[in-house]
């Protein structure tokens, strides 16, 4: 499975960040996978922020839960992330990652800078 | 959430050195542990999955061991391209969690 993230690059503070993850090589409907978003702020470690299963069940990082929505679009075979009310603390590289029985596939990541 | 700790947080080594990095889990995770290598500006590269299975294409100088709560990543003879950061990650329980990383630099 191949994953390709895309996003706006720069987002203004208080706006909504929207990212997509195009999936190829398999279907997002395949129940064997879980689909995750992981981010890495500059100079920092890796931080899991949320996941979605093919059936639509989601789990979010507790501190982001009020602002975060992850969804699956089976018609486009992609995963989406929406993060509202962004601040400078949301500046990071965002990765789309799939897990199949614990085995990961990573996208290349898309950088996001929150700046006015 | 399952917490992962790594030691050391950083180390200085020379080409040819044997390097061992430890990852400890706050509770038993069976063999559900992955090791990554990351270089600046790059996405994490999978080295080891299921605690001890070598990813295809990864040099055999990398090896992983352990189960339960204690795991190790060993580089048997450090090469110039191995200077990087290394992370462990567990997928035994949700959420997926990562260790804080170990930076390996040149002595």
mmCIF file with all atom_site columns, C-alpha atoms in Angstrom:
data_model
loop_
_atom_site.group_PDB
_atom_site.id
_atom_site.type_symbol
_atom_site.label_atom_id
_atom_site.label_alt_id
_atom_site.label_comp_id
_atom_site.label_asym_id
_atom_site.label_entity_id
_atom_site.label_seq_id
_atom_site.pdbx_PDB_ins_code
_atom_site.Cartn_x
_atom_site.Cartn_y
_atom_site.Cartn_z
_atom_site.occupancy
_atom_site.B_iso_or_equiv
_atom_site.pdbx_formal_charge
_atom_site.auth_seq_id
_atom_site.auth_comp_id
_atom_site.auth_asym_id
_atom_site.auth_atom_id
_atom_site.pdbx_PDB_model_num
ATOM 1   C CA . UNK A 1 1   ? 0.000   0.000  0.000  1.00 0.00 ? 1   UNK A CA 1
ATOM 2   C CA . UNK A 1 2   ? 1.271   3.497  -0.866 1.00 0.00 ? 2   UNK A CA 1
ATOM 3   C CA . UNK A 1 3   ? 0.239   6.646  0.947  1.00 0.00 ? 3   UNK A CA 1
ATOM 4   C CA . UNK A 1 4   ? 0.567   10.228 -0.312 1.00 0.00 ? 4   UNK A CA 1
ATOM 5   C CA . UNK A 1 5   ? -0.325  13.174 1.891  1.00 0.00 ? 5   UNK A CA 1
ATOM 6   C CA . UNK A 1 6   ? -1.289  16.585 0.577  1.00 0.00 ? 6   UNK A CA 1
ATOM 7   C CA . UNK A 1 7   ? -2.095  19.853 2.251  1.00 0.00 ? 7   UNK A CA 1
ATOM 8   C CA . UNK A 1 8   ? -1.935  23.654 2.073  1.00 0.00 ? 8   UNK A CA 1
ATOM 9   C CA . UNK A 1 9   ? 1.595   24.104 3.440  1.00 0.00 ? 9   UNK A CA 1
ATOM 10  C CA . UNK A 1 10  ? 0.727   27.264 5.374  1.00 0.00 ? 10  UNK A CA 1
ATOM 11  C CA . UNK A 1 11  ? -2.353  27.904 7.515  1.00 0.00 ? 11  UNK A CA 1
ATOM 12  C CA . UNK A 1 12  ? -3.225  31.060 9.409  1.00 0.00 ? 12  UNK A CA 1
ATOM 13  C CA . UNK A 1 13  ? -3.801  30.903 13.156 1.00 0.00 ? 13  UNK A CA 1
ATOM 14  C CA . UNK A 1 14  ? -7.400  30.118 14.170 1.00 0.00 ? 14  UNK A CA 1
ATOM 15  C CA . UNK A 1 15  ? -8.158  28.628 10.743 1.00 0.00 ? 15  UNK A CA 1
ATOM 16  C CA . UNK A 1 16  ? -8.859  24.996 9.877  1.00 0.00 ? 16  UNK A CA 1
ATOM 17  C CA . UNK A 1 17  ? -6.127  22.699 8.625  1.00 0.00 ? 17  UNK A CA 1
ATOM 18  C CA . UNK A 1 18  ? -7.331  20.153 6.076  1.00 0.00 ? 18  UNK A CA 1
ATOM 19  C CA . UNK A 1 19  ? -5.120  17.310 4.870  1.00 0.00 ? 19  UNK A CA 1
ATOM 20  C CA . UNK A 1 20  ? -5.759  14.344 2.626  1.00 0.00 ? 20  UNK A CA 1
ATOM 21  C CA . UNK A 1 21  ? -4.005  11.019 2.308  1.00 0.00 ? 21  UNK A CA 1
ATOM 22  C CA . UNK A 1 22  ? -4.401  9.292  -1.041 1.00 0.00 ? 22  UNK A CA 1
ATOM 23  C CA . UNK A 1 23  ? -4.174  5.531  -0.738 1.00 0.00 ? 23  UNK A CA 1
ATOM 24  C CA . UNK A 1 24  ? -3.067  3.249  -3.554 1.00 0.00 ? 24  UNK A CA 1
ATOM 25  C CA . UNK A 1 25  ? -2.349  -0.436 -3.699 1.00 0.00 ? 25  UNK A CA 1
ATOM 26  C CA . UNK A 1 26  ? -5.291  -1.401 -1.524 1.00 0.00 ? 26  UNK A CA 1
ATOM 27  C CA . UNK A 1 27  ? -8.716  -0.171 -0.483 1.00 0.00 ? 27  UNK A CA 1
ATOM 28  C CA . UNK A 1 28  ? -9.414  2.035  2.503  1.00 0.00 ? 28  UNK A CA 1
ATOM 29  C CA . UNK A 1 29  ? -12.404 -0.266 3.008  1.00 0.00 ? 29  UNK A CA 1
ATOM 30  C CA . UNK A 1 30  ? -10.112 -3.214 3.764  1.00 0.00 ? 30  UNK A CA 1
ATOM 31  C CA . UNK A 1 31  ? -10.926 -3.974 7.383  1.00 0.00 ? 31  UNK A CA 1
ATOM 32  C CA . UNK A 1 32  ? -7.445  -5.394 7.967  1.00 0.00 ? 32  UNK A CA 1
ATOM 33  C CA . UNK A 1 33  ? -6.032  -1.864 8.094  1.00 0.00 ? 33  UNK A CA 1
ATOM 34  C CA . UNK A 1 34  ? -6.183  0.958  10.565 1.00 0.00 ? 34  UNK A CA 1
ATOM 35  C CA . UNK A 1 35  ? -5.395  4.426  9.223  1.00 0.00 ? 35  UNK A CA 1
ATOM 36  C CA . UNK A 1 36  ? -3.486  6.866  11.393 1.00 0.00 ? 36  UNK A CA 1
ATOM 37  C CA . UNK A 1 37  ? -2.239  10.426 11.436 1.00 0.00 ? 37  UNK A CA 1
ATOM 38  C CA . UNK A 1 38  ? 1.064   11.077 13.169 1.00 0.00 ? 38  UNK A CA 1
ATOM 39  C CA . UNK A 1 39  ? 2.855   14.387 13.387 1.00 0.00 ? 39  UNK A CA 1
ATOM 40  C CA . UNK A 1 40  ? 6.329   15.621 14.188 1.00 0.00 ? 40  UNK A CA 1
ATOM 41  C CA . UNK A 1 41  ? 6.953   19.176 15.294 1.00 0.00 ? 41  UNK A CA 1
ATOM 42  C CA . UNK A 1 42  ? 10.308  20.726 14.328 1.00 0.00 ? 42  UNK A CA 1
ATOM 43  C CA . UNK A 1 43  ? 13.119  19.094 16.278 1.00 0.00 ? 43  UNK A CA 1
ATOM 44  C CA . UNK A 1 44  ? 10.697  16.929 18.241 1.00 0.00 ? 44  UNK A CA 1
ATOM 45  C CA . UNK A 1 45  ? 9.662   13.291 18.350 1.00 0.00 ? 45  UNK A CA 1
ATOM 46  C CA . UNK A 1 46  ? 6.766   11.461 16.753 1.00 0.00 ? 46  UNK A CA 1
ATOM 47  C CA . UNK A 1 47  ? 3.273   12.101 18.088 1.00 0.00 ? 47  UNK A CA 1
ATOM 48  C CA . UNK A 1 48  ? 0.230   10.012 17.294 1.00 0.00 ? 48  UNK A CA 1
ATOM 49  C CA . UNK A 1 49  ? -2.848  12.187 16.889 1.00 0.00 ? 49  UNK A CA 1
ATOM 50  C CA . UNK A 1 50  ? -5.637  9.895  15.711 1.00 0.00 ? 50  UNK A CA 1
ATOM 51  C CA . UNK A 1 51  ? -6.869  6.914  13.753 1.00 0.00 ? 51  UNK A CA 1
ATOM 52  C CA . UNK A 1 52  ? -9.831  5.640  11.814 1.00 0.00 ? 52  UNK A CA 1
ATOM 53  C CA . UNK A 1 53  ? -10.936 2.139  10.974 1.00 0.00 ? 53  UNK A CA 1
ATOM 54  C CA . UNK A 1 54  ? -12.560 1.304  7.650  1.00 0.00 ? 54  UNK A CA 1
ATOM 55  C CA . UNK A 1 55  ? -15.951 1.112  9.335  1.00 0.00 ? 55  UNK A CA 1
ATOM 56  C CA . UNK A 1 56  ? -15.586 4.726  10.437 1.00 0.00 ? 56  UNK A CA 1
ATOM 57  C CA . UNK A 1 57  ? -14.723 4.248  14.119 1.00 0.00 ? 57  UNK A CA 1
ATOM 58  C CA . UNK A 1 58  ? -12.250 6.901  15.242 1.00 0.00 ? 58  UNK A CA 1
ATOM 59  C CA . UNK A 1 59  ? -9.890  7.433  18.167 1.00 0.00 ? 59  UNK A CA 1
ATOM 60  C CA . UNK A 1 60  ? -8.283  10.791 18.837 1.00 0.00 ? 60  UNK A CA 1
ATOM 61  C CA . UNK A 1 61  ? -5.496  12.108 21.009 1.00 0.00 ? 61  UNK A CA 1
ATOM 62  C CA . UNK A 1 62  ? -7.436  13.402 24.031 1.00 0.00 ? 62  UNK A CA 1
ATOM 63  C CA . UNK A 1 63  ? -6.021  16.919 23.956 1.00 0.00 ? 63  UNK A CA 1
ATOM 64  C CA . UNK A 1 64  ? -6.917  17.292 20.263 1.00 0.00 ? 64  UNK A CA 1
ATOM 65  C CA . UNK A 1 65  ? -10.318 15.623 20.396 1.00 0.00 ? 65  UNK A CA 1
ATOM 66  C CA . UNK A 1 66  ? -12.336 18.867 20.490 1.00 0.00 ? 66  UNK A CA 1
ATOM 67  C CA . UNK A 1 67  ? -10.612 20.127 17.334 1.00 0.00 ? 67  UNK A CA 1
ATOM 68  C CA . UNK A 1 68  ? -9.879  17.011 15.305 1.00 0.00 ? 68  UNK A CA 1
ATOM 69  C CA . UNK A 1 69  ? -11.899 15.062 12.752 1.00 0.00 ? 69  UNK A CA 1
ATOM 70  C CA . UNK A 1 70  ? -10.595 12.120 10.740 1.00 0.00 ? 70  UNK A CA 1
ATOM 71  C CA . UNK A 1 71  ? -12.740 10.660 7.998  1.00 0.00 ? 71  UNK A CA 1
ATOM 72  C CA . UNK A 1 72  ? -12.559 8.083  5.242  1.00 0.00 ? 72  UNK A CA 1
ATOM 73  C CA . UNK A 1 73  ? -13.741 8.622  1.678  1.00 0.00 ? 73  UNK A CA 1
ATOM 74  C CA . UNK A 1 74  ? -14.215 5.272  0.005  1.00 0.00 ? 74  UNK A CA 1
ATOM 75  C CA . UNK A 1 75  ? -15.131 6.822  -3.370 1.00 0.00 ? 75  UNK A CA 1
ATOM 76  C CA . UNK A 1 76  ? -11.778 8.627  -3.550 1.00 0.00 ? 76  UNK A CA 1
ATOM 77  C CA . UNK A 1 77  ? -9.897  5.934  -1.600 1.00 0.00 ? 77  UNK A CA 1
ATOM 78  C CA . UNK A 1 78  ? -8.475  8.507  0.754  1.00 0.00 ? 78  UNK A CA 1
ATOM 79  C CA . UNK A 1 79  ? -8.276  9.512  4.379  1.00 0.00 ? 79  UNK A CA 1
ATOM 80  C CA . UNK A 1 80  ? -8.834  13.086 5.506  1.00 0.00 ? 80  UNK A CA 1
ATOM 81  C CA . UNK A 1 81  ? -7.887  15.144 8.547  1.00 0.00 ? 81  UNK A CA 1
ATOM 82  C CA . UNK A 1 82  ? -9.466  18.397 9.677  1.00 0.00 ? 82  UNK A CA 1
ATOM 83  C CA . UNK A 1 83  ? -7.965  20.294 12.602 1.00 0.00 ? 83  UNK A CA 1
ATOM 84  C CA . UNK A 1 84  ? -9.794  23.446 13.622 1.00 0.00 ? 84  UNK A CA 1
ATOM 85  C CA . UNK A 1 85  ? -8.554  26.558 15.436 1.00 0.00 ? 85  UNK A CA 1
ATOM 86  C CA . UNK A 1 86  ? -4.904  25.886 14.714 1.00 0.00 ? 86  UNK A CA 1
ATOM 87  C CA . UNK A 1 87  ? -2.095  27.599 16.588 1.00 0.00 ? 87  UNK A CA 1
ATOM 88  C CA . UNK A 1 88  ? 1.670   27.705 16.191 1.00 0.00 ? 88  UNK A CA 1
ATOM 89  C CA . UNK A 1 89  ? 1.806   24.542 18.304 1.00 0.00 ? 89  UNK A CA 1
ATOM 90  C CA . UNK A 1 90  ? 0.229   22.655 15.393 1.00 0.00 ? 90  UNK A CA 1
ATOM 91  C CA . UNK A 1 91  ? 3.202   23.410 13.137 1.00 0.00 ? 91  UNK A CA 1
ATOM 92  C CA . UNK A 1 92  ? 4.609   20.020 12.176 1.00 0.00 ? 92  UNK A CA 1
ATOM 93  C CA . UNK A 1 93  ? 5.119   17.465 9.458  1.00 0.00 ? 93  UNK A CA 1
ATOM 94  C CA . UNK A 1 94  ? 1.950   15.378 9.272  1.00 0.00 ? 94  UNK A CA 1
ATOM 95  C CA . UNK A 1 95  ? 2.243   11.736 8.276  1.00 0.00 ? 95  UNK A CA 1
ATOM 96  C CA . UNK A 1 96  ? -0.438  9.327  7.140  1.00 0.00 ? 96  UNK A CA 1
ATOM 97  C CA . UNK A 1 97  ? 0.343   5.792  8.336  1.00 0.00 ? 97  UNK A CA 1
ATOM 98  C CA . UNK A 1 98  ? -1.459  2.504  7.845  1.00 0.00 ? 98  UNK A CA 1
ATOM 99  C CA . UNK A 1 99  ? -1.064  -0.493 10.102 1.00 0.00 ? 99  UNK A CA 1
ATOM 100 C CA . UNK A 1 100 ? -1.821  -4.033 8.972  1.00 0.00 ? 100 UNK A CA 1
ATOM 101 C CA . UNK A 1 101 ? -1.482  -6.467 11.849 1.00 0.00 ? 101 UNK A CA 1
ATOM 102 C CA . UNK A 1 102 ? 1.092   -4.148 13.382 1.00 0.00 ? 102 UNK A CA 1
ATOM 103 C CA . UNK A 1 103 ? 3.076   -3.679 10.169 1.00 0.00 ? 103 UNK A CA 1
ATOM 104 C CA . UNK A 1 104 ? 3.309   0.001  9.210  1.00 0.00 ? 104 UNK A CA 1
ATOM 105 C CA . UNK A 1 105 ? 3.319   1.829  5.904  1.00 0.00 ? 105 UNK A CA 1
ATOM 106 C CA . UNK A 1 106 ? 4.215   5.519  6.008  1.00 0.00 ? 106 UNK A CA 1
ATOM 107 C CA . UNK A 1 107 ? 3.601   8.336  3.602  1.00 0.00 ? 107 UNK A CA 1
ATOM 108 C CA . UNK A 1 108 ? 6.323   10.881 2.904  1.00 0.00 ? 108 UNK A CA 1
ATOM 109 C CA . UNK A 1 109 ? 4.649   13.453 5.102  1.00 0.00 ? 109 UNK A CA 1
ATOM 110 C CA . UNK A 1 110 ? 3.371   16.941 4.392  1.00 0.00 ? 110 UNK A CA 1
ATOM 111 C CA . UNK A 1 111 ? 4.766   19.974 6.221  1.00 0.00 ? 111 UNK A CA 1
ATOM 112 C CA . UNK A 1 112 ? 2.341   22.410 7.806  1.00 0.00 ? 112 UNK A CA 1
ATOM 113 C CA . UNK A 1 113 ? 3.316   25.825 9.097  1.00 0.00 ? 113 UNK A CA 1
ATOM 114 C CA . UNK A 1 114 ? 0.848   27.856 11.130 1.00 0.00 ? 114 UNK A CA 1
ATOM 115 C CA . UNK A 1 115 ? 1.693   31.480 10.520 1.00 0.00 ? 115 UNK A CA 1
ATOM 116 C CA . UNK A 1 116 ? -0.052  34.736 9.775  1.00 0.00 ? 116 UNK A CA 1
ATOM 117 C CA . UNK B 2 1   ? -1.782  4.665  27.073 1.00 0.00 ? 1   UNK B CA 1
ATOM 118 C CA . UNK B 2 2   ? 1.288   2.453  26.982 1.00 0.00 ? 2   UNK B CA 1
ATOM 119 C CA . UNK B 2 3   ? 4.403   4.515  27.650 1.00 0.00 ? 3   UNK B CA 1
ATOM 120 C CA . UNK B 2 4   ? 7.708   3.752  25.958 1.00 0.00 ? 4   UNK B CA 1
ATOM 121 C CA . UNK B 2 5   ? 11.073  4.879  27.255 1.00 0.00 ? 5   UNK B CA 1
ATOM 122 C CA . UNK B 2 6   ? 14.339  4.685  25.369 1.00 0.00 ? 6   UNK B CA 1
ATOM 123 C CA . UNK B 2 7   ? 17.899  4.673  26.605 1.00 0.00 ? 7   UNK B CA 1
ATOM 124 C CA . UNK B 2 8   ? 20.184  6.304  26.022 1.00 0.00 ? 8   UNK B CA 1
ATOM 125 C CA . UNK B 2 9   ? 18.588  9.479  24.701 1.00 0.00 ? 9   UNK B CA 1
ATOM 126 C CA . UNK B 2 10  ? 21.752  10.126 22.732 1.00 0.00 ? 10  UNK B CA 1
ATOM 127 C CA . UNK B 2 11  ? 25.098  8.492  22.158 1.00 0.00 ? 11  UNK B CA 1
ATOM 128 C CA . UNK B 2 12  ? 28.331  9.223  20.375 1.00 0.00 ? 12  UNK B CA 1
ATOM 129 C CA . UNK B 2 13  ? 29.942  6.380  18.483 1.00 0.00 ? 13  UNK B CA 1
ATOM 130 C CA . UNK B 2 14  ? 32.547  5.621  15.854 1.00 0.00 ? 14  UNK B CA 1
ATOM 131 C CA . UNK B 2 15  ? 32.308  3.707  12.614 1.00 0.00 ? 15  UNK B CA 1
ATOM 132 C CA . UNK B 2 16  ? 32.633  0.029  13.409 1.00 0.00 ? 16  UNK B CA 1
ATOM 133 C CA . UNK B 2 17  ? 31.234  0.321  16.923 1.00 0.00 ? 17  UNK B CA 1
ATOM 134 C CA . UNK B 2 18  ? 28.536  -1.984 18.240 1.00 0.00 ? 18  UNK B CA 1
ATOM 135 C CA . UNK B 2 19  ? 25.545  0.103  19.300 1.00 0.00 ? 19  UNK B CA 1
ATOM 136 C CA . UNK B 2 20  ? 22.691  -1.062 21.511 1.00 0.00 ? 20  UNK B CA 1
ATOM 137 C CA . UNK B 2 21  ? 19.516  0.950  22.129 1.00 0.00 ? 21  UNK B CA 1
ATOM 138 C CA . UNK B 2 22  ? 16.936  -0.152 24.692 1.00 0.00 ? 22  UNK B CA 1
ATOM 139 C CA . UNK B 2 23  ? 13.192  0.435  24.658 1.00 0.00 ? 23  UNK B CA 1
ATOM 140 C CA . UNK B 2 24  ? 11.048  -0.321 27.697 1.00 0.00 ? 24  UNK B CA 1
ATOM 141 C CA . UNK B 2 25  ? 7.250   -0.476 27.770 1.00 0.00 ? 25  UNK B CA 1
ATOM 142 C CA . UNK B 2 26  ? 5.107   0.477  30.761 1.00 0.00 ? 26  UNK B CA 1
ATOM 143 C CA . UNK B 2 27  ? 3.188   -2.782 30.369 1.00 0.00 ? 27  UNK B CA 1
ATOM 144 C CA . UNK B 2 28  ? 3.586   -5.973 28.432 1.00 0.00 ? 28  UNK B CA 1
ATOM 145 C CA . UNK B 2 29  ? 3.223   -5.589 24.672 1.00 0.00 ? 29  UNK B CA 1
ATOM 146 C CA . UNK B 2 30  ? 4.146   -9.098 23.559 1.00 0.00 ? 30  UNK B CA 1
ATOM 147 C CA . UNK B 2 31  ? 6.239   -8.634 20.406 1.00 0.00 ? 31  UNK B CA 1
ATOM 148 C CA . UNK B 2 32  ? 4.249   -5.703 19.015 1.00 0.00 ? 32  UNK B CA 1
ATOM 149 C CA . UNK B 2 33  ? 7.249   -3.417 18.660 1.00 0.00 ? 33  UNK B CA 1
ATOM 150 C CA . UNK B 2 34  ? 8.726   -1.647 15.678 1.00 0.00 ? 34  UNK B CA 1
ATOM 151 C CA . UNK B 2 35  ? 12.036  0.186  15.272 1.00 0.00 ? 35  UNK B CA 1
ATOM 152 C CA . UNK B 2 36  ? 12.572  3.111  12.915 1.00 0.00 ? 36  UNK B CA 1
ATOM 153 C CA . UNK B 2 37  ? 15.547  5.098  11.714 1.00 0.00 ? 37  UNK B CA 1
ATOM 154 C CA . UNK B 2 38  ? 15.002  8.738  10.862 1.00 0.00 ? 38  UNK B CA 1
ATOM 155 C CA . UNK B 2 39  ? 17.344  11.200 9.195  1.00 0.00 ? 39  UNK B CA 1
ATOM 156 C CA . UNK B 2 40  ? 16.741  14.972 9.119  1.00 0.00 ? 40  UNK B CA 1
ATOM 157 C CA . UNK B 2 41  ? 14.024  15.977 6.690  1.00 0.00 ? 41  UNK B CA 1
ATOM 158 C CA . UNK B 2 42  ? 13.037  12.380 5.979  1.00 0.00 ? 42  UNK B CA 1
ATOM 159 C CA . UNK B 2 43  ? 10.153  10.191 7.061  1.00 0.00 ? 43  UNK B CA 1
ATOM 160 C CA . UNK B 2 44  ? 10.881  7.342  9.470  1.00 0.00 ? 44  UNK B CA 1
ATOM 161 C CA . UNK B 2 45  ? 12.339  4.260  7.831  1.00 0.00 ? 45  UNK B CA 1
ATOM 162 C CA . UNK B 2 46  ? 11.175  0.879  9.071  1.00 0.00 ? 46  UNK B CA 1
ATOM 163 C CA . UNK B 2 47  ? 14.034  -1.295 10.301 1.00 0.00 ? 47  UNK B CA 1
ATOM 164 C CA . UNK B 2 48  ? 12.494  -3.997 12.498 1.00 0.00 ? 48  UNK B CA 1
ATOM 165 C CA . UNK B 2 49  ? 8.901   -5.157 12.993 1.00 0.00 ? 49  UNK B CA 1
ATOM 166 C CA . UNK B 2 50  ? 7.393   -7.683 15.379 1.00 0.00 ? 50  UNK B CA 1
ATOM 167 C CA . UNK B 2 51  ? 10.343  -6.900 17.668 1.00 0.00 ? 51  UNK B CA 1
ATOM 168 C CA . UNK B 2 52  ? 12.856  -9.016 15.758 1.00 0.00 ? 52  UNK B CA 1
ATOM 169 C CA . UNK B 2 53  ? 11.873  -9.317 12.077 1.00 0.00 ? 53  UNK B CA 1
ATOM 170 C CA . UNK B 2 54  ? 14.221  -7.487 9.731  1.00 0.00 ? 54  UNK B CA 1
ATOM 171 C CA . UNK B 2 55  ? 12.451  -5.383 7.130  1.00 0.00 ? 55  UNK B CA 1
ATOM 172 C CA . UNK B 2 56  ? 13.282  -6.303 3.554  1.00 0.00 ? 56  UNK B CA 1
ATOM 173 C CA . UNK B 2 57  ? 16.256  -4.356 2.243  1.00 0.00 ? 57  UNK B CA 1
ATOM 174 C CA . UNK B 2 58  ? 17.577  -3.385 5.682  1.00 0.00 ? 58  UNK B CA 1
ATOM 175 C CA . UNK B 2 59  ? 21.211  -4.420 6.243  1.00 0.00 ? 59  UNK B CA 1
ATOM 176 C CA . UNK B 2 60  ? 21.738  -7.447 8.447  1.00 0.00 ? 60  UNK B CA 1
ATOM 177 C CA . UNK B 2 61  ? 23.892  -5.422 10.850 1.00 0.00 ? 61  UNK B CA 1
ATOM 178 C CA . UNK B 2 62  ? 20.580  -4.269 12.331 1.00 0.00 ? 62  UNK B CA 1
ATOM 179 C CA . UNK B 2 63  ? 18.832  -6.672 14.678 1.00 0.00 ? 63  UNK B CA 1
ATOM 180 C CA . UNK B 2 64  ? 16.055  -6.497 17.235 1.00 0.00 ? 64  UNK B CA 1
ATOM 181 C CA . UNK B 2 65  ? 15.228  -8.618 20.228 1.00 0.00 ? 65  UNK B CA 1
ATOM 182 C CA . UNK B 2 66  ? 12.960  -8.763 23.231 1.00 0.00 ? 66  UNK B CA 1
ATOM 183 C CA . UNK B 2 67  ? 9.357   -9.310 24.186 1.00 0.00 ? 67  UNK B CA 1
ATOM 184 C CA . UNK B 2 68  ? 7.021   -8.213 26.926 1.00 0.00 ? 68  UNK B CA 1
ATOM 185 C CA . UNK B 2 69  ? 8.410   -4.968 28.294 1.00 0.00 ? 69  UNK B CA 1
ATOM 186 C CA . UNK B 2 70  ? 12.075  -4.835 27.299 1.00 0.00 ? 70  UNK B CA 1
ATOM 187 C CA . UNK B 2 71  ? 13.459  -4.600 23.789 1.00 0.00 ? 71  UNK B CA 1
ATOM 188 C CA . UNK B 2 72  ? 16.773  -3.841 22.156 1.00 0.00 ? 72  UNK B CA 1
ATOM 189 C CA . UNK B 2 73  ? 17.940  -2.618 18.784 1.00 0.00 ? 73  UNK B CA 1
ATOM 190 C CA . UNK B 2 74  ? 21.522  -3.586 17.975 1.00 0.00 ? 74  UNK B CA 1
ATOM 191 C CA . UNK B 2 75  ? 23.729  -2.281 15.202 1.00 0.00 ? 75  UNK B CA 1
ATOM 192 C CA . UNK B 2 76  ? 26.585  -4.742 15.042 1.00 0.00 ? 76  UNK B CA 1
ATOM 193 C CA . UNK B 2 77  ? 29.058  -2.507 13.215 1.00 0.00 ? 77  UNK B CA 1
ATOM 194 C CA . UNK B 2 78  ? 28.046  1.111  12.807 1.00 0.00 ? 78  UNK B CA 1
ATOM 195 C CA . UNK B 2 79  ? 28.407  2.511  9.299  1.00 0.00 ? 79  UNK B CA 1
ATOM 196 C CA . UNK B 2 80  ? 28.600  6.179  8.250  1.00 0.00 ? 80  UNK B CA 1
ATOM 197 C CA . UNK B 2 81  ? 25.026  6.102  6.950  1.00 0.00 ? 81  UNK B CA 1
ATOM 198 C CA . UNK B 2 82  ? 23.728  4.893  10.332 1.00 0.00 ? 82  UNK B CA 1
ATOM 199 C CA . UNK B 2 83  ? 24.205  8.219  12.115 1.00 0.00 ? 83  UNK B CA 1
ATOM 200 C CA . UNK B 2 84  ? 20.583  9.155  12.660 1.00 0.00 ? 84  UNK B CA 1
ATOM 201 C CA . UNK B 2 85  ? 17.780  9.098  15.216 1.00 0.00 ? 85  UNK B CA 1
ATOM 202 C CA . UNK B 2 86  ? 16.101  5.858  16.185 1.00 0.00 ? 86  UNK B CA 1
ATOM 203 C CA . UNK B 2 87  ? 12.571  5.415  17.537 1.00 0.00 ? 87  UNK B CA 1
ATOM 204 C CA . UNK B 2 88  ? 10.663  2.484  18.937 1.00 0.00 ? 88  UNK B CA 1
ATOM 205 C CA . UNK B 2 89  ? 6.886   2.257  18.552 1.00 0.00 ? 89  UNK B CA 1
ATOM 206 C CA . UNK B 2 90  ? 4.269   -0.110 19.937 1.00 0.00 ? 90  UNK B CA 1
ATOM 207 C CA . UNK B 2 91  ? 1.005   -1.161 18.342 1.00 0.00 ? 91  UNK B CA 1
ATOM 208 C CA . UNK B 2 92  ? -0.114  -3.614 20.993 1.00 0.00 ? 92  UNK B CA 1
ATOM 209 C CA . UNK B 2 93  ? -2.735  -1.222 22.244 1.00 0.00 ? 93  UNK B CA 1
ATOM 210 C CA . UNK B 2 94  ? -4.334  1.984  21.060 1.00 0.00 ? 94  UNK B CA 1
ATOM 211 C CA . UNK B 2 95  ? -3.171  4.640  20.908 1.00 0.00 ? 95  UNK B CA 1
ATOM 212 C CA . UNK B 2 96  ? -0.004  3.764  19.066 1.00 0.00 ? 96  UNK B CA 1
ATOM 213 C CA . UNK B 2 97  ? 2.846   5.267  21.058 1.00 0.00 ? 97  UNK B CA 1
ATOM 214 C CA . UNK B 2 98  ? 6.465   6.093  20.353 1.00 0.00 ? 98  UNK B CA 1
ATOM 215 C CA . UNK B 2 99  ? 9.602   6.225  22.382 1.00 0.00 ? 99  UNK B CA 1
ATOM 216 C CA . UNK B 2 100 ? 11.237  9.662  22.673 1.00 0.00 ? 100 UNK B CA 1
ATOM 217 C CA . UNK B 2 101 ? 14.066  8.677  20.368 1.00 0.00 ? 101 UNK B CA 1
ATOM 218 C CA . UNK B 2 102 ? 17.806  8.036  20.518 1.00 0.00 ? 102 UNK B CA 1
ATOM 219 C CA . UNK B 2 103 ? 20.161  10.229 18.536 1.00 0.00 ? 103 UNK B CA 1
ATOM 220 C CA . UNK B 2 104 ? 23.326  8.527  17.343 1.00 0.00 ? 104 UNK B CA 1
ATOM 221 C CA . UNK B 2 105 ? 26.064  10.920 16.337 1.00 0.00 ? 105 UNK B CA 1
ATOM 222 C CA . UNK B 2 106 ? 29.700  10.702 15.446 1.00 0.00 ? 106 UNK B CA 1
ATOM 223 C CA . UNK B 2 107 ? 32.263  10.613 18.216 1.00 0.00 ? 107 UNK B CA 1
#
